[in-house]
Each structure stands twice: as structure tokens, then as C-alpha cells.
């Protein structure tokens, strides 16, 4: 579990922050998404032989793979054309589409985390995750709405506000995933999850 959330944390770092040399991106976003979905898969695999539902994590994997494809197409197109593909009218709504898929992916990761804590009877962590999920959704939906408005009306102030909200939402997730990594690193379970049974530390 600790390793899974660690990969999600670093995947999100690489998705959000990357170095650029001219038109060439070092560690382009699709690599970050590959690392992130590897972490989700690792978490999902921990519960394959247990009674805990992994449906949310499986959905996160699906949308994460879509993001790998979308960002890979962007990276390849940028490399071939020698410039950003976002300058072309056909890709005008690409950023909004990516943001929407990102929001859905993280929604299912947080929802899956909430279900895990619920079924393991970690009540405090369950409520904390529910609060984090609601707060993240509010921030990302506001950011998406403002950025969509910006695309139609080319309003600079709105664009700045939308981008800042998006950055805050990412930092919010990074802090929470770091906390989850540390939580599972403390081995809160007395023994491994198997045979449909879970045993929580008292």
C-alpha cells in the first residue's frame, strides 16, 4: 500500500511539473501517468484475494490509461511538428478534456481509498478521505468551469484564477497522498489482507 501511494505521489509530480528544452519535454506527462497507474494497480492487487471491493481502483486504472494515450499523442505530435499541438484549433479543448479525465481518475482513487478505510473500520481516516474528496472536487470543478469560460471569452484574469485553483488542487492531492504513504508505511494492519478477512490494529 505504501509503495502504491508513493508511485501515485511521484506520478502526479511528473504529470504536473516537467522540464522543457525548446519543444522537447523531459519526463513528459504520459510517463507520469504510467507511474501513477502502476501505483493504482499495486494498491488494487493488494485486495484481489480479499472481500474489499476494488471497483473504484479499476475505474481509476481505466481513465488513467486513457490519459496515458491522450498525453502520449500530445507528446508525439509536439515532437513531430516541432511546436505545441495546442496552438491548432482542433486541439482547442484538449486541456479541458485532460483536466476532466484527471478529475475522474483522482475521484475514483479517493473513492477507492475511502471504501478501503470504511471496510477496514478506520473511521477517522474514512471521514478524512471523504472530506478530502469533496474539497478536491469543489476546487477542480471550479477550476474547470473558469478555464472553460476563459476559452470562450479569452479573459486573462479568469485564466489566472483557474490555473491557480488547479495548482492548489494538485498540491492538496500531493499532501494527502504523502500522508497516505506515511500512514500505510506504519503498517496499521496486524497481519496481511487475505482469504477475505481483514484484521485491523487495535
Short mmCIF file of C-alpha atoms in Angstrom, two decimals:
data_model
loop_
_atom_site.label_atom_id
_atom_site.label_comp_id
_atom_site.label_asym_id
_atom_site.label_seq_id
_atom_site.Cartn_x
_atom_site.Cartn_y
_atom_site.Cartn_z
CA UNK A 1 0.00 0.00 0.00
CA UNK A 2 2.77 2.40 0.94
CA UNK A 3 4.58 1.76 -2.35
CA UNK A 4 1.35 2.19 -4.32
CA UNK A 5 0.60 5.63 -2.87
CA UNK A 6 4.25 6.58 -3.27
CA UNK A 7 4.01 5.87 -7.00
CA UNK A 8 0.77 7.87 -7.22
CA UNK A 9 2.51 10.77 -5.46
CA UNK A 10 5.52 10.78 -7.80
CA UNK A 11 3.36 10.15 -10.86
CA UNK A 12 1.34 13.26 -10.04
CA UNK A 13 4.58 15.22 -9.56
CA UNK A 14 5.81 14.22 -13.04
CA UNK A 15 2.39 14.86 -14.61
CA UNK A 16 2.25 18.38 -13.19
CA UNK A 17 5.85 19.57 -13.21
CA UNK A 18 8.16 18.80 -16.13
CA UNK A 19 11.23 20.40 -17.66
CA UNK A 20 11.15 21.73 -21.21
CA UNK A 21 14.09 22.31 -23.54
CA UNK A 22 12.63 24.15 -26.51
CA UNK A 23 9.79 21.94 -27.75
CA UNK A 24 11.25 18.83 -26.08
CA UNK A 25 9.76 17.85 -22.71
CA UNK A 26 11.89 15.93 -20.25
CA UNK A 27 9.74 13.38 -18.40
CA UNK A 28 6.59 14.19 -20.42
CA UNK A 29 3.19 13.78 -18.71
CA UNK A 30 2.46 10.33 -20.18
CA UNK A 31 5.41 8.91 -18.20
CA UNK A 32 3.92 10.40 -15.03
CA UNK A 33 0.57 8.79 -15.80
CA UNK A 34 2.25 5.43 -16.39
CA UNK A 35 3.93 5.67 -12.98
CA UNK A 36 0.64 6.74 -11.37
CA UNK A 37 -1.45 3.90 -12.81
CA UNK A 38 1.31 1.49 -11.79
CA UNK A 39 0.73 2.68 -8.23
CA UNK A 40 -3.04 2.25 -8.54
CA UNK A 41 -2.51 -1.27 -9.90
CA UNK A 42 -0.25 -2.07 -6.95
CA UNK A 43 -2.92 -0.95 -4.48
CA UNK A 44 -5.61 -2.88 -6.35
CA UNK A 45 -3.52 -6.06 -6.33
CA UNK A 46 -3.32 -5.97 -2.51
CA UNK A 47 -7.05 -6.65 -2.28
CA UNK A 48 -7.54 -9.19 -5.07
CA UNK A 49 -7.88 -12.08 -2.59
CA UNK A 50 -9.90 -10.14 -0.02
CA UNK A 51 -13.53 -9.16 0.44
CA UNK A 52 -12.71 -5.47 -0.12
CA UNK A 53 -14.16 -4.03 -3.34
CA UNK A 54 -11.61 -2.70 -5.83
CA UNK A 55 -14.12 -1.44 -8.41
CA UNK A 56 -13.14 2.21 -7.86
CA UNK A 57 -9.44 1.48 -8.35
CA UNK A 58 -10.20 -0.49 -11.51
CA UNK A 59 -12.12 2.51 -12.90
CA UNK A 60 -9.21 4.77 -11.96
CA UNK A 61 -6.94 2.45 -13.96
CA UNK A 62 -9.22 2.72 -16.99
CA UNK A 63 -9.27 6.52 -17.00
CA UNK A 64 -5.57 6.66 -16.17
CA UNK A 65 -4.80 4.59 -19.28
CA UNK A 66 -6.91 6.96 -21.36
CA UNK A 67 -4.76 9.81 -20.03
CA UNK A 68 -1.60 7.91 -20.99
CA UNK A 69 -2.89 7.69 -24.57
CA UNK A 70 -4.01 11.33 -24.72
CA UNK A 71 -0.75 12.73 -23.34
CA UNK A 72 1.33 10.35 -25.48
CA UNK A 73 -0.45 11.63 -28.61
CA UNK A 74 0.27 15.18 -27.47
CA UNK A 75 3.96 14.39 -26.86
CA UNK A 76 4.37 12.64 -30.22
CA UNK A 77 2.54 15.40 -32.08
CA UNK A 78 4.68 18.07 -30.45
CA UNK A 79 7.85 16.17 -31.34
CA UNK A 80 6.79 15.70 -34.97
CA UNK A 81 5.58 19.25 -35.56
CA UNK A 82 8.34 20.93 -33.56
CA UNK A 83 5.82 23.02 -31.61
CA UNK A 84 2.86 22.68 -29.32
CA UNK A 85 -0.20 20.99 -30.79
CA UNK A 86 -2.39 23.13 -28.54
CA UNK A 87 -1.92 26.03 -30.95
CA UNK A 88 -4.06 24.24 -33.53
CA UNK A 89 -7.84 24.92 -33.42
CA UNK A 90 -8.70 21.22 -33.43
CA UNK A 91 -6.96 20.86 -30.07
CA UNK A 92 -8.52 23.95 -28.51
CA UNK A 93 -10.46 21.92 -25.93
CA UNK A 94 -7.73 19.34 -25.31
CA UNK A 95 -6.65 20.88 -21.94
CA UNK A 96 -10.23 20.83 -20.64
CA UNK A 97 -10.69 17.22 -21.74
CA UNK A 98 -7.48 16.21 -19.97
CA UNK A 99 -8.49 18.06 -16.80
CA UNK A 100 -11.86 16.28 -16.80
CA UNK A 101 -10.25 12.85 -17.17
CA UNK A 102 -7.75 13.77 -14.44
CA UNK A 103 -10.59 14.75 -12.09
CA UNK A 104 -12.41 11.48 -12.78
CA UNK A 105 -9.24 9.44 -12.22
CA UNK A 106 -8.47 11.05 -8.87
CA UNK A 107 -12.13 10.86 -7.86
CA UNK A 108 -12.01 7.07 -8.19
CA UNK A 109 -8.63 6.83 -6.42
CA UNK A 110 -10.02 8.79 -3.47
CA UNK A 111 -13.33 6.92 -3.57
CA UNK A 112 -11.45 3.60 -3.54
CA UNK A 113 -9.33 4.79 -0.63
CA UNK A 114 -12.48 5.81 1.25
CA UNK A 115 -14.01 2.36 0.71
CA UNK A 116 -10.84 0.65 1.95
CA UNK A 117 -10.84 2.67 5.16
CA UNK A 118 -14.57 2.05 5.57
CA UNK A 119 -14.29 -1.72 5.21
CA UNK A 120 -11.25 -1.83 7.49
CA UNK A 121 -13.18 0.22 10.09
CA UNK A 122 -10.65 3.05 10.14
CA UNK A 123 -13.40 5.56 10.89
CA UNK A 124 -11.19 8.63 11.32
CA UNK A 125 -9.33 8.04 8.06
CA UNK A 126 -12.62 7.26 6.29
CA UNK A 127 -14.11 10.61 7.28
CA UNK A 128 -10.88 12.43 6.45
CA UNK A 129 -10.83 10.89 2.96
CA UNK A 130 -14.48 11.83 2.39
CA UNK A 131 -13.67 15.45 3.29
CA UNK A 132 -10.60 15.45 1.02
CA UNK A 133 -12.66 14.05 -1.84
CA UNK A 134 -15.37 16.71 -1.53
CA UNK A 135 -12.85 19.55 -1.23
CA UNK A 136 -10.86 18.33 -4.23
CA UNK A 137 -13.99 18.04 -6.36
CA UNK A 138 -15.09 21.59 -5.48
CA UNK A 139 -11.68 23.01 -6.40
CA UNK A 140 -11.25 21.08 -9.63
CA UNK A 141 -14.81 21.75 -10.83
CA UNK A 142 -14.41 25.46 -10.16
CA UNK A 143 -11.06 25.44 -11.96
CA UNK A 144 -12.51 23.59 -14.96
CA UNK A 145 -15.52 25.90 -15.16
CA UNK A 146 -13.36 29.02 -15.02
CA UNK A 147 -10.91 27.70 -17.63
CA UNK A 148 -13.79 26.75 -19.93
CA UNK A 149 -15.13 30.31 -19.57
CA UNK A 150 -11.65 31.57 -20.46
CA UNK A 151 -11.59 29.56 -23.70
CA UNK A 152 -14.80 31.19 -24.86
CA UNK A 153 -14.14 34.76 -23.74
CA UNK A 154 -10.33 34.93 -23.63
CA UNK A 155 -10.41 36.55 -20.18
CA UNK A 156 -6.88 36.80 -18.74
CA UNK A 157 -7.85 37.28 -15.08
CA UNK A 158 -10.16 34.25 -15.22
CA UNK A 159 -7.39 32.17 -16.75
CA UNK A 160 -5.01 33.07 -13.90
CA UNK A 161 -7.65 32.24 -11.28
CA UNK A 162 -8.49 28.93 -12.97
CA UNK A 163 -4.84 27.90 -13.24
CA UNK A 164 -4.15 28.86 -9.62
CA UNK A 165 -7.14 26.82 -8.43
CA UNK A 166 -5.87 23.87 -10.46
CA UNK A 167 -2.40 24.15 -8.91
CA UNK A 168 -3.89 24.37 -5.41
CA UNK A 169 -5.96 21.24 -6.12
CA UNK A 170 -2.82 19.37 -7.21
CA UNK A 171 -0.87 20.46 -4.12
CA UNK A 172 -3.86 19.42 -1.98
CA UNK A 173 -3.72 15.93 -3.52
CA UNK A 174 0.06 15.69 -3.18
CA UNK A 175 -0.11 16.45 0.53
CA UNK A 176 -2.85 13.87 1.07
CA UNK A 177 -1.12 11.13 -0.94
CA UNK A 178 2.06 11.81 1.06
CA UNK A 179 0.03 11.38 4.26
CA UNK A 180 -1.46 8.12 2.96
CA UNK A 181 2.00 6.82 2.08
CA UNK A 182 3.21 7.53 5.62
CA UNK A 183 0.06 6.01 7.15
CA UNK A 184 0.43 2.70 5.34
CA UNK A 185 4.18 2.76 5.98
CA UNK A 186 3.37 2.44 9.69
CA UNK A 187 1.81 -0.99 9.00
CA UNK A 188 -1.63 -0.26 10.53
CA UNK A 189 -2.74 -3.87 9.92
CA UNK A 190 -1.71 -6.59 12.32
CA UNK A 191 -1.45 -9.12 9.51
CA UNK A 192 -1.82 -9.14 5.71
CA UNK A 193 -5.18 -8.98 3.98
CA UNK A 194 -6.05 -12.42 2.65
CA UNK A 195 -8.72 -15.10 2.39
CA UNK A 196 -11.46 -12.48 2.52
CA UNK A 197 -10.53 -11.39 6.05
CA UNK A 198 -9.02 -8.15 7.33
CA UNK A 199 -7.59 -7.57 10.76
CA UNK A 200 -7.04 -4.00 11.92
CA UNK A 201 -4.63 -2.94 14.58
CA UNK A 202 -6.29 -2.04 17.85
#
